[in-house]
CSV table of C-alpha atoms and ligand atoms in Angstrom, one decimal:
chain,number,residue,atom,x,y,z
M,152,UNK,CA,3.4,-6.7,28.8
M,153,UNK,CA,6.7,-4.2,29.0
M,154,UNK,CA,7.9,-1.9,26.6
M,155,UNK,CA,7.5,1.5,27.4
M,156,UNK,CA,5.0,3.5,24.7
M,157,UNK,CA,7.6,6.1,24.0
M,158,UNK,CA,11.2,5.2,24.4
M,159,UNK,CA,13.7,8.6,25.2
M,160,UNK,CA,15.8,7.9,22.9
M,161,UNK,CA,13.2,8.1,19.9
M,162,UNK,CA,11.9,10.4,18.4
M,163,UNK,CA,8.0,10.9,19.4
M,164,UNK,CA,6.5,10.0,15.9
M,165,UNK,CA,4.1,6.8,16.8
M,166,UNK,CA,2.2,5.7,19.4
M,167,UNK,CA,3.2,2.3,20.4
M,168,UNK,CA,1.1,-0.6,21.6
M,169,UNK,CA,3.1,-2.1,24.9
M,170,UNK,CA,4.5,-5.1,23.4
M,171,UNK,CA,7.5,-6.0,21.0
M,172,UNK,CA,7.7,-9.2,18.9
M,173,UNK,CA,10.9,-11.4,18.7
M,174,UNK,CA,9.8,-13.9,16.1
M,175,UNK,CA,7.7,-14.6,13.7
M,176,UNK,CA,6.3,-17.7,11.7
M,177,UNK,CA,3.4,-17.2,8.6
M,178,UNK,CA,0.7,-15.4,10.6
M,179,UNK,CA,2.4,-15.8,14.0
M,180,UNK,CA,4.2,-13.8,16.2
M,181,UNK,CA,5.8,-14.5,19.3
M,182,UNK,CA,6.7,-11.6,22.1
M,183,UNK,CA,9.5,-12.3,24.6
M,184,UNK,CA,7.7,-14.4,26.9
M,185,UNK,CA,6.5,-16.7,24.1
M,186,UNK,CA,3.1,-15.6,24.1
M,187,UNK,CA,1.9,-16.4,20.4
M,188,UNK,CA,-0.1,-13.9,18.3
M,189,UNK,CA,-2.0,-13.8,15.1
M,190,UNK,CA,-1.5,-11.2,12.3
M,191,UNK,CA,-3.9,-10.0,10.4
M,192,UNK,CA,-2.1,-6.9,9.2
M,193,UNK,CA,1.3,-8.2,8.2
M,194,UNK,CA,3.2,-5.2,9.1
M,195,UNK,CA,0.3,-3.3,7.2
M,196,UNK,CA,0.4,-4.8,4.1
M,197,UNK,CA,4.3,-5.7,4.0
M,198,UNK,CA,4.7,-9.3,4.8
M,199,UNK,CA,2.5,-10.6,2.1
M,200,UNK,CA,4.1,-14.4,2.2
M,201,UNK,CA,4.6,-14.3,6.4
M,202,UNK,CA,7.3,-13.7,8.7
M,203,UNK,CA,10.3,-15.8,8.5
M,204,UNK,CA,9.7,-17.0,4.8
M,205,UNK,CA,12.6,-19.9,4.1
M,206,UNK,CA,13.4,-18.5,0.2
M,207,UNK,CA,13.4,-15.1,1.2
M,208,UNK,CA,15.7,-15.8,4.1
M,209,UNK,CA,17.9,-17.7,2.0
M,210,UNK,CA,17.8,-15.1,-0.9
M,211,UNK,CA,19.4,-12.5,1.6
M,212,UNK,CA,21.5,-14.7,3.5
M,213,UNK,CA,23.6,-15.7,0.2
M,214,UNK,CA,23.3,-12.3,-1.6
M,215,UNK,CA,25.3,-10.9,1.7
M,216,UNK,CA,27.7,-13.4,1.2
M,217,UNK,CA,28.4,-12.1,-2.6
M,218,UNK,CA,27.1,-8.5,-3.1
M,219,UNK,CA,25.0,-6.1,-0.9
M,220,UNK,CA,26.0,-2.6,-2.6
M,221,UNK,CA,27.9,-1.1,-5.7
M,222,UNK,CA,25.8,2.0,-7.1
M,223,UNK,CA,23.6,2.6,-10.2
M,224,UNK,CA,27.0,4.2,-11.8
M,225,UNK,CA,27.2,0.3,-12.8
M,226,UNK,CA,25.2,-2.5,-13.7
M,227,UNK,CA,23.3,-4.3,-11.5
M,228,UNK,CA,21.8,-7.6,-12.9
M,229,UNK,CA,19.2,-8.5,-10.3
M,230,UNK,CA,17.6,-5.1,-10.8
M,231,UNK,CA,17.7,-5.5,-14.7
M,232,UNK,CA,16.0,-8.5,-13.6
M,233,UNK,CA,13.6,-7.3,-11.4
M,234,UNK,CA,12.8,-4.5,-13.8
M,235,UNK,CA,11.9,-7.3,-16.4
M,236,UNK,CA,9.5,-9.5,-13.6
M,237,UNK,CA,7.5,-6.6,-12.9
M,238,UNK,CA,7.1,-5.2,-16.7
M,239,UNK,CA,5.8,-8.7,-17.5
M,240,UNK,CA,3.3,-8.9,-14.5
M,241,UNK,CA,2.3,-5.0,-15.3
M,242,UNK,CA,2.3,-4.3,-18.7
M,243,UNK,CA,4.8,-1.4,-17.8
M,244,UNK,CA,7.7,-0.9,-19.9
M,245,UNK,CA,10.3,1.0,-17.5
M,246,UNK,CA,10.8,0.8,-13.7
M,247,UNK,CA,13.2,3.3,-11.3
M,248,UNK,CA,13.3,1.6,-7.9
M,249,UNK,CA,13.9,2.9,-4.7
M,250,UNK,CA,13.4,2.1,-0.8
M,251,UNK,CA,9.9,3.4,0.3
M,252,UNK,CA,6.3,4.2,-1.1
M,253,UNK,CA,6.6,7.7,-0.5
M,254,UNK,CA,10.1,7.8,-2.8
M,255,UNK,CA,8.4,6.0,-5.2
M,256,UNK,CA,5.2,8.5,-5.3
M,257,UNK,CA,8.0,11.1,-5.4
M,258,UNK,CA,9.7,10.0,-8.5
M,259,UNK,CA,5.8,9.7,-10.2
M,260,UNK,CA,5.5,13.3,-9.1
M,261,UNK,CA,8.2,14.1,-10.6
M,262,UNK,CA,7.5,12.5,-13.7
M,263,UNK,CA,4.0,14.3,-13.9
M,264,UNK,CA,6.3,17.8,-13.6
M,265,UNK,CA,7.7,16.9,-16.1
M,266,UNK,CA,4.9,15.7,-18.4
M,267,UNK,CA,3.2,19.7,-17.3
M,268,UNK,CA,6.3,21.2,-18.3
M,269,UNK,CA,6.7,19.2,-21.5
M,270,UNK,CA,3.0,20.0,-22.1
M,271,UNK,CA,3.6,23.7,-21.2
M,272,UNK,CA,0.6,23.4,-18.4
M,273,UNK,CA,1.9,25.6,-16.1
M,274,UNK,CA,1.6,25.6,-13.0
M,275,UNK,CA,1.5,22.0,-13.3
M,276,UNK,CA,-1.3,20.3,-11.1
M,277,UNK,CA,-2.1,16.9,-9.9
M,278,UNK,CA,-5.3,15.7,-9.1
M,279,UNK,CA,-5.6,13.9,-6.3
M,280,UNK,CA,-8.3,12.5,-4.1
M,281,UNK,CA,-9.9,12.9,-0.6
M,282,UNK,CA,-9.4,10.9,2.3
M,283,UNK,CA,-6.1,9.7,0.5
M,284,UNK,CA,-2.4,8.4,1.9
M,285,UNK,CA,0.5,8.7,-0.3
M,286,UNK,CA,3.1,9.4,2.3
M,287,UNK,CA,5.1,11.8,4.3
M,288,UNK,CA,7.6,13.2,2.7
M,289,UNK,CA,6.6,17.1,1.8
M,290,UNK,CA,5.2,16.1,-1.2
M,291,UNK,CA,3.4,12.8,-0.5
M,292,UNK,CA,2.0,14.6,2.7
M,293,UNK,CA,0.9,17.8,0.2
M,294,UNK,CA,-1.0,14.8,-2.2
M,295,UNK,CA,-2.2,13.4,0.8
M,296,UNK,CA,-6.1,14.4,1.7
M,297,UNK,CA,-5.9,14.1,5.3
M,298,UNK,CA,-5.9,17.2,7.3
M,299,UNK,CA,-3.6,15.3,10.4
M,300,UNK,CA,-1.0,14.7,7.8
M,301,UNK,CA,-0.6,18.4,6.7
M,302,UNK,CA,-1.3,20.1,10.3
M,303,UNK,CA,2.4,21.9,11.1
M,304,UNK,CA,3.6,21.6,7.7
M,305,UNK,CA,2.2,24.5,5.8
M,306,UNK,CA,2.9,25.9,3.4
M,307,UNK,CA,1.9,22.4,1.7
M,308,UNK,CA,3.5,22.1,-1.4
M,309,UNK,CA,1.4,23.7,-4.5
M,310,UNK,CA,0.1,21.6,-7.6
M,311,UNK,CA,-2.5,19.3,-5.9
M,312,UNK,CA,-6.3,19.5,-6.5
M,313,UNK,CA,-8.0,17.5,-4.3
M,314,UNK,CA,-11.6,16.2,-5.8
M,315,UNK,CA,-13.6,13.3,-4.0
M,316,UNK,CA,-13.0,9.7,-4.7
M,317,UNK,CA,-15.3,7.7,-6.8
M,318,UNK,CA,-17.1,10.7,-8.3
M,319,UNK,CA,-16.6,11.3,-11.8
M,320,UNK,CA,-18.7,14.7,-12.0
M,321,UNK,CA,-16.0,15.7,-9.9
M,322,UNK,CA,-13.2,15.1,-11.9
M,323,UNK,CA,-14.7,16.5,-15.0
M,324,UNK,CA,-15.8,19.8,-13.1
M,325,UNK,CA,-12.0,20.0,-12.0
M,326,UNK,CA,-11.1,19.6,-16.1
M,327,UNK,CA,-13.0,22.6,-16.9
M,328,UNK,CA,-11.8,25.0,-14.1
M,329,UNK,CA,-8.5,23.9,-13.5
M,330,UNK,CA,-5.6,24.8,-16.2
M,331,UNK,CA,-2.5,23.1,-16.1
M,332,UNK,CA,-3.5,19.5,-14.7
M,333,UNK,CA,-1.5,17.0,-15.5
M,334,UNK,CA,-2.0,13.7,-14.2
M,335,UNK,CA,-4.3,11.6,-11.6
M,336,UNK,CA,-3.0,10.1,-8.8
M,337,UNK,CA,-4.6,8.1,-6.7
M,338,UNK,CA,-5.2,4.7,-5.0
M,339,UNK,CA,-7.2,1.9,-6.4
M,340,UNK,CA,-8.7,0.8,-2.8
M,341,UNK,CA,-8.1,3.6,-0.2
M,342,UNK,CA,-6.0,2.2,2.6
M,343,UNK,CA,-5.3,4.4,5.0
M,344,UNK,CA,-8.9,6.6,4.5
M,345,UNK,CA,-10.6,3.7,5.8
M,346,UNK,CA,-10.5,0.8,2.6
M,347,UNK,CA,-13.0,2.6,0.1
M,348,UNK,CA,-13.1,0.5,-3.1
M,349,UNK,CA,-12.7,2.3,-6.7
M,350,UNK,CA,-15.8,1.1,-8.9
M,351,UNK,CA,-14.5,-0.1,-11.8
M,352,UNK,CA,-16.9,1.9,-13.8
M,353,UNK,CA,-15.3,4.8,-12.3
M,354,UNK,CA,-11.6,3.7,-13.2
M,355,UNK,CA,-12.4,2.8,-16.9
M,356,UNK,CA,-14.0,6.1,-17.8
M,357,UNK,CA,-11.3,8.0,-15.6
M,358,UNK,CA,-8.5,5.9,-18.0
M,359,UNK,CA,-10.9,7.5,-20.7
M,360,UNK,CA,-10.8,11.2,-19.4
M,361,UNK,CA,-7.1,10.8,-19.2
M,362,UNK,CA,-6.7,9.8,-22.8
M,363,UNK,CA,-9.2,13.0,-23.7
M,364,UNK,CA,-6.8,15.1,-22.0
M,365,UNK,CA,-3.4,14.2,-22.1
M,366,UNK,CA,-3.3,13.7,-18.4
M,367,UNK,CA,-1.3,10.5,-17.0
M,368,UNK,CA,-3.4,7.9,-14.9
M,369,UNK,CA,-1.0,7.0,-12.0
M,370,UNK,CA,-2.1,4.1,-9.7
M,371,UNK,CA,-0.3,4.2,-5.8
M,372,UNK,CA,-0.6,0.3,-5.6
M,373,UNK,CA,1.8,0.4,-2.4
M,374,UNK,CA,-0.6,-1.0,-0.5
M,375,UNK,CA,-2.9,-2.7,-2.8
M,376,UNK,CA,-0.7,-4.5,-5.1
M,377,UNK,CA,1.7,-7.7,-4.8
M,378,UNK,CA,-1.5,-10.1,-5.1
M,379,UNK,CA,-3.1,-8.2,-2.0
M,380,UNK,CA,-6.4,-7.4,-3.5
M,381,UNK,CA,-6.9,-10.7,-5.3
M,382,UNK,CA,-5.1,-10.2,-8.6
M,383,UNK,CA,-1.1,-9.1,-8.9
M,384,UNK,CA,-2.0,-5.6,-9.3
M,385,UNK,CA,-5.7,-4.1,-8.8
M,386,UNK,CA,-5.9,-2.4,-11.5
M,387,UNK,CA,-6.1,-5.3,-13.3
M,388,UNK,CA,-9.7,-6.3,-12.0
M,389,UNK,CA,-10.8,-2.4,-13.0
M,390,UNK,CA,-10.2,-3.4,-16.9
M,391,UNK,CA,-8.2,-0.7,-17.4
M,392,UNK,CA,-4.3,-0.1,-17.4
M,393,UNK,CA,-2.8,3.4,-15.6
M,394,UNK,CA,0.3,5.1,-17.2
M,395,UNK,CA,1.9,5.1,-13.6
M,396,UNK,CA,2.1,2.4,-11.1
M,397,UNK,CA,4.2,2.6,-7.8
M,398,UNK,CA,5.1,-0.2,-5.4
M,399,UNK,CA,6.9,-0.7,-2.3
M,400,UNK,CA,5.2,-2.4,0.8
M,401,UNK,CA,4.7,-6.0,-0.4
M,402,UNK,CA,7.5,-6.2,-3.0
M,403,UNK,CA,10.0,-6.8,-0.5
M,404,UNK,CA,8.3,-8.8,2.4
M,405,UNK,CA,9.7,-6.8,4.7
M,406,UNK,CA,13.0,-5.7,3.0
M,407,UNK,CA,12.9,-2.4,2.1
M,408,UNK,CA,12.2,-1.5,-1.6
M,409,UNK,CA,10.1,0.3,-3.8
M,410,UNK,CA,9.8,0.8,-7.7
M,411,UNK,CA,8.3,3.3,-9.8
M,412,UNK,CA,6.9,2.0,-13.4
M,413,UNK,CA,5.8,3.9,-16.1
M,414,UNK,CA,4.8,2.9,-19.5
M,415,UNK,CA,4.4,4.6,-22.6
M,416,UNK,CA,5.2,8.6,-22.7
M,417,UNK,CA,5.7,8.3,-19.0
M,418,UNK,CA,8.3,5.7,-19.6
M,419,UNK,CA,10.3,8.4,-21.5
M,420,UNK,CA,10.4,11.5,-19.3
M,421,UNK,CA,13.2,11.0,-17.0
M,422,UNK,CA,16.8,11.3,-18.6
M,423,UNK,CA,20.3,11.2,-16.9
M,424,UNK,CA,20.6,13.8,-14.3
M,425,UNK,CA,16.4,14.1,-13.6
M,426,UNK,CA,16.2,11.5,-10.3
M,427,UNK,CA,18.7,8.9,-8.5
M,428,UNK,CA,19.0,6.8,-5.6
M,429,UNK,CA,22.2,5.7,-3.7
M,430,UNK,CA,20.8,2.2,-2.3
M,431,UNK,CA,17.9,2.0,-4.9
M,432,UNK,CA,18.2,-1.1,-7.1
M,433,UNK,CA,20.9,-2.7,-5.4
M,434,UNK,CA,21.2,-6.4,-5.5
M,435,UNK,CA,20.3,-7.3,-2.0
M,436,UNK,CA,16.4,-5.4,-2.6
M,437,UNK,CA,16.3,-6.7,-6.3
M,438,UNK,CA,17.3,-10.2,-5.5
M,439,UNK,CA,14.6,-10.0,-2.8
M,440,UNK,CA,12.2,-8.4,-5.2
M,441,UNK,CA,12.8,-11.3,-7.2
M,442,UNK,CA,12.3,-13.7,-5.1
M,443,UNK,CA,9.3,-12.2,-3.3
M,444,UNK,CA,7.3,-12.7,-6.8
M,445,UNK,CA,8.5,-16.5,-7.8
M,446,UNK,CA,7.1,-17.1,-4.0
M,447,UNK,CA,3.9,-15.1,-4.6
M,448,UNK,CA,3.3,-16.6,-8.3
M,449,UNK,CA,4.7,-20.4,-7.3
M,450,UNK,CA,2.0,-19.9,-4.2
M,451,UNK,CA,-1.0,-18.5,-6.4
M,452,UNK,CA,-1.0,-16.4,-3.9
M,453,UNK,CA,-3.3,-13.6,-5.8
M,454,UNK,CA,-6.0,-15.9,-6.6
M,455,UNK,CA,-5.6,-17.0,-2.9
M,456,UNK,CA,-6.0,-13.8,-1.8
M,457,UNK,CA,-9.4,-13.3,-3.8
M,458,UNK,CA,-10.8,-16.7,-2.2
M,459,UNK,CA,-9.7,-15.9,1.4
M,460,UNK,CA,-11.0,-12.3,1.1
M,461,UNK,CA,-14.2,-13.4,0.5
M,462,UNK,CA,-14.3,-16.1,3.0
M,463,UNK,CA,-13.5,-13.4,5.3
M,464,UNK,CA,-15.7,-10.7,4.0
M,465,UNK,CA,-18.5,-13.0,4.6
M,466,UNK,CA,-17.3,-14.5,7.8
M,467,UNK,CA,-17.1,-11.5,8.8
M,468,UNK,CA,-20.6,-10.6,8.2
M,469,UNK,CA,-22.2,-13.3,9.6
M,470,UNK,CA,-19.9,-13.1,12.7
M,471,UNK,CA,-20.9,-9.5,13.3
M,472,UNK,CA,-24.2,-10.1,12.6
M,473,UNK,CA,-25.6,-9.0,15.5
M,474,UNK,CA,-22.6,-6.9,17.0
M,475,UNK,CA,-24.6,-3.5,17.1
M,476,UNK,CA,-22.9,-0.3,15.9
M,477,UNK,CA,-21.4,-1.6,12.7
M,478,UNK,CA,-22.0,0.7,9.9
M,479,UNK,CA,-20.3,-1.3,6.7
M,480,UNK,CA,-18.0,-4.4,6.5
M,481,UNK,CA,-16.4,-4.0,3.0
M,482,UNK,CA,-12.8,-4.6,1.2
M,483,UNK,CA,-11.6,-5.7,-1.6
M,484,UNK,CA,-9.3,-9.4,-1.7
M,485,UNK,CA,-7.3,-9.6,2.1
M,486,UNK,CA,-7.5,-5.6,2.3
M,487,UNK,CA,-11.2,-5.5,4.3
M,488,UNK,CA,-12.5,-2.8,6.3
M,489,UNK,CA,-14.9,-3.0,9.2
M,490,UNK,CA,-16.6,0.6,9.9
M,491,UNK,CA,-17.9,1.5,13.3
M,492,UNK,CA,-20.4,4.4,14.1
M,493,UNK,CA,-18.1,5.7,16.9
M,494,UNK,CA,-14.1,6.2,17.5
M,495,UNK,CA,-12.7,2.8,18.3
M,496,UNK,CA,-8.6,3.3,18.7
M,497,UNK,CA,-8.8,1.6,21.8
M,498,UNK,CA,-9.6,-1.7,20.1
M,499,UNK,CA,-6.1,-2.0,18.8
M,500,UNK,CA,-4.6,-2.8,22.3
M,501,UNK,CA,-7.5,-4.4,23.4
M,502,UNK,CA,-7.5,-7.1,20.7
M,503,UNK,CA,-3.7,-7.6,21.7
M,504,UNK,CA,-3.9,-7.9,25.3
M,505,UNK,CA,-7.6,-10.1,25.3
M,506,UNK,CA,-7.4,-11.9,21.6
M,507,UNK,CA,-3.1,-11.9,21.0
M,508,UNK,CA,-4.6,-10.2,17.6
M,509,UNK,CA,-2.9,-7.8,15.5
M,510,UNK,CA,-5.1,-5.3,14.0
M,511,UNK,CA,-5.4,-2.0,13.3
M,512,UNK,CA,-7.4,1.0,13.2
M,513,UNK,CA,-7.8,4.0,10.8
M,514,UNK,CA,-9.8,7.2,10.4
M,515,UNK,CA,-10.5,6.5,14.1
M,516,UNK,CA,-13.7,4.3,13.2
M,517,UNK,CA,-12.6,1.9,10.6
M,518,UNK,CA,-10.8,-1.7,11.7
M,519,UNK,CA,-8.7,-2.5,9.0
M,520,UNK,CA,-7.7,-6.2,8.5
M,521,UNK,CA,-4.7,-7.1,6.0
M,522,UNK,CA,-4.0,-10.7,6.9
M,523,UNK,CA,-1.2,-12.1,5.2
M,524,UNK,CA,-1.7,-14.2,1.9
M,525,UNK,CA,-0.3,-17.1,3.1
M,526,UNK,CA,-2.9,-17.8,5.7
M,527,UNK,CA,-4.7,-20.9,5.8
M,528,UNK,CA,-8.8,-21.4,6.5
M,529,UNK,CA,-8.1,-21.8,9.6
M,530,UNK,CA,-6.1,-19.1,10.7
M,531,UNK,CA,-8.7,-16.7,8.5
M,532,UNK,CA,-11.7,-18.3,10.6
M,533,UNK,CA,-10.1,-17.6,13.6
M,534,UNK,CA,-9.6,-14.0,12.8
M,535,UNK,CA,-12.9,-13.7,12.4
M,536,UNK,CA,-13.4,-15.2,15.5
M,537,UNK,CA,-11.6,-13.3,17.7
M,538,UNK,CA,-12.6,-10.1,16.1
M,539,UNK,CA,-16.3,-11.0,16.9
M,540,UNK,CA,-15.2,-11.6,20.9
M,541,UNK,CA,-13.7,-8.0,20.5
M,542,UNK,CA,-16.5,-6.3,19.8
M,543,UNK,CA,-18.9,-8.6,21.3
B,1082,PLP,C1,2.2,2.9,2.9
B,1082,PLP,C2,1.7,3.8,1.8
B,1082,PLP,C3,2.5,4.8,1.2
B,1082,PLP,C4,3.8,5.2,1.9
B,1082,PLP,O1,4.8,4.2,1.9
B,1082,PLP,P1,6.1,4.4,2.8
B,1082,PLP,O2,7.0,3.2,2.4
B,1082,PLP,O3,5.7,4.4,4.2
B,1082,PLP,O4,6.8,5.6,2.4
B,1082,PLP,C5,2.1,5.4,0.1
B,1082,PLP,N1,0.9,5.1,-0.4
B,1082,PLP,C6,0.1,4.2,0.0
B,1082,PLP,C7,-1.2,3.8,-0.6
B,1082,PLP,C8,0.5,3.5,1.2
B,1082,PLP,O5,-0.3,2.5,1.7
């Protein structure tokens, strides 16, 4: 395999596994010497319906032909049309949209400022949660609760309390010594902290403490929505229905967009002049957009999602049965986990080089597996499979 790990002409950000794909096909990739590979993290979390999908090829081939770019100064049908689509799969009444997760956790942010102002909870706070991603812009990385994220960048940014996930006591203590909260953000299944589940008991009564209190219940489903979890947004399997939600990953396959919807109050904060985006919402990432969710609702793809998770949650466990070392194997729809009692990075090449299996690795212990939904029994057999060889 060739590819040097960090090119000159880059800046030193990632560490790169030595190979480079060309193509792509569903769960298949293909490097330069046509050696196939199986994904099973679709561009973590991104390429929900494959690489190479036909309708979302065609969808940008033909919008290039007519329209890539005019400006929000004018309007754009396709995002007037995506904004619709995702109101009636949410229950959300608004959406901004954007071109990343982390701008579209930024433009929740700023709509929780502006609910503290409003609410004259100064200094306005967010509460956020351990062992969570939202990003890495300066505020994302500040909401963030991991330590490698913020080491360099200090002064964080102030306004987040951090309180640990899953543990109402927790929140409530932060209620009573903290003024000026605001909202909640946080992530339904924690992705990058090592796919830790939200109890739904948990999420109900927070939706009830946020009522109590005036605070806004914001949901980052960047990773975990788009059918990923087993249901179009996960939220929905909690019974409970945030004020907030914000998207990006899966909403364009691979083409860059992300959205920011709010219902409600929330829905009513911004005014001209409060946020904006140059390419967010142009036709090219609506049209997408668009197109991504006929595919994903034509394909049933969430209730797919939900069968093949479990398939592989429990082919998983008997697989690893007997694989010593394995401390919990646990996930939620295609988003699983597979926690180790020591650091295993190294698996990540190793499962490339001996299986031609894309994984990855996070919190240093945790294999994370987010095959794409379009996978086929067979393909999610073999993952577990191969991942069984790996640590076998
Ligand atoms: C990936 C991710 C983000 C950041 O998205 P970018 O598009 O990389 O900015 C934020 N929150 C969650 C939960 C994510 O998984």
């Amino acid at each position: 395999m060739p590819t040097p790990a960090h090119h000159p002409h880059l800046m030193h950000v990632y560490t790169r596994q030595p190979v480079s794909f060309v193509r792509g096909q569903g769960a298949r990739l293909w490097d330069a010497q046509g050696v196939e590979y199986l994904d099973a993290i679709a561009g973590v979390a991104v390429t929900n319906l494959g690489h190479a999908h036909p309708e979302v090829a065609a969808a940008i081939a033909e919008q290039a032909t007519l329209l890539l770019h005019t400006s929000n100064m004018f309007g754009i049908d396709w995002q007037a049309r995506l904004g619709e689509r995702l109101s009636t799969l949410t229950g959300m009444e608004r959406a901004f949209f954007c071109n990343s997760g982390a701008e579209a956790n930024e433009t929740a942010l700023k709509l929780a400022w502006l609910h503290a102002n409003r609410k004259q909870a100064v200094p306005p706070q967010v509460l956020v949660m351990e062992n969570s991603f939202h990003g890495r812009t300066l505020a994302t990385l500040a909401a963030t609760g991991n330590p490698a994220v913020h080491r360099g960048f200090e002064p964080l940014m102030p306004g987040f309390v951090r309180v640990p996930f899953n543990d109402l006591n927790a929140i409530r203590q932060a209620a009573e010594h903290v003024p000026g909260i605001a909202a909640v953000l946080l992530e339904l299944v924690q992705g990058e902290g090592g796919v830790h589940v939200a109890s739904p008991e948990y999420l109900r009564t927070l939706r009830l403490l946020c009522d109590e209190r005036d605070w806004l219940l914001m949901a980052d489903e960047i990773q975990t929505g788009m059918g990923r979890t087993g249901t179009w947004f996960c939220y929905q399997q909690a019974g409970m229905v945030p004020d907030v939600v914000t998207l990006a990953k899966g909403l364009g396959n691979g083409f860059p967009i992300g959205a920011c919807l709010a219902r409600g109050r929330a829905a009513e904060l911004f005014s001209p002049g409060n946020h904006g985006s140059t390419f967010g919402g142009n036709p090219l990432a609506c049209r997408v957009g668009c197109t991504v969710i006929d595919a994903i609702a034509r394909g049933g793809l969430p209730e797919r999602a939900s069968v093949l998770g479990r398939r592989l949650l429990l082919g998983l466990r008997r697989a690893l049965v007997d694989i010593p070392g394995i401390v919990a194997i646990r996930g939620q729809g295609l988003m699983i986990g597979i926690e180790l009692d020591r650091p295993c990075g190294e698996l990540v090449r190793k499962a490339l080089e001996q299986e031609r299996l894309l994984i990855t690795v996070t919190r240093e212990r945790t294999i994370r597996l987010l095959p794409p939904l379009v996978c086929d029994e067979s393909q999610i057999d073999e993952i577990a499979v191969r991942v069984r060889r790996l640590l076998h």
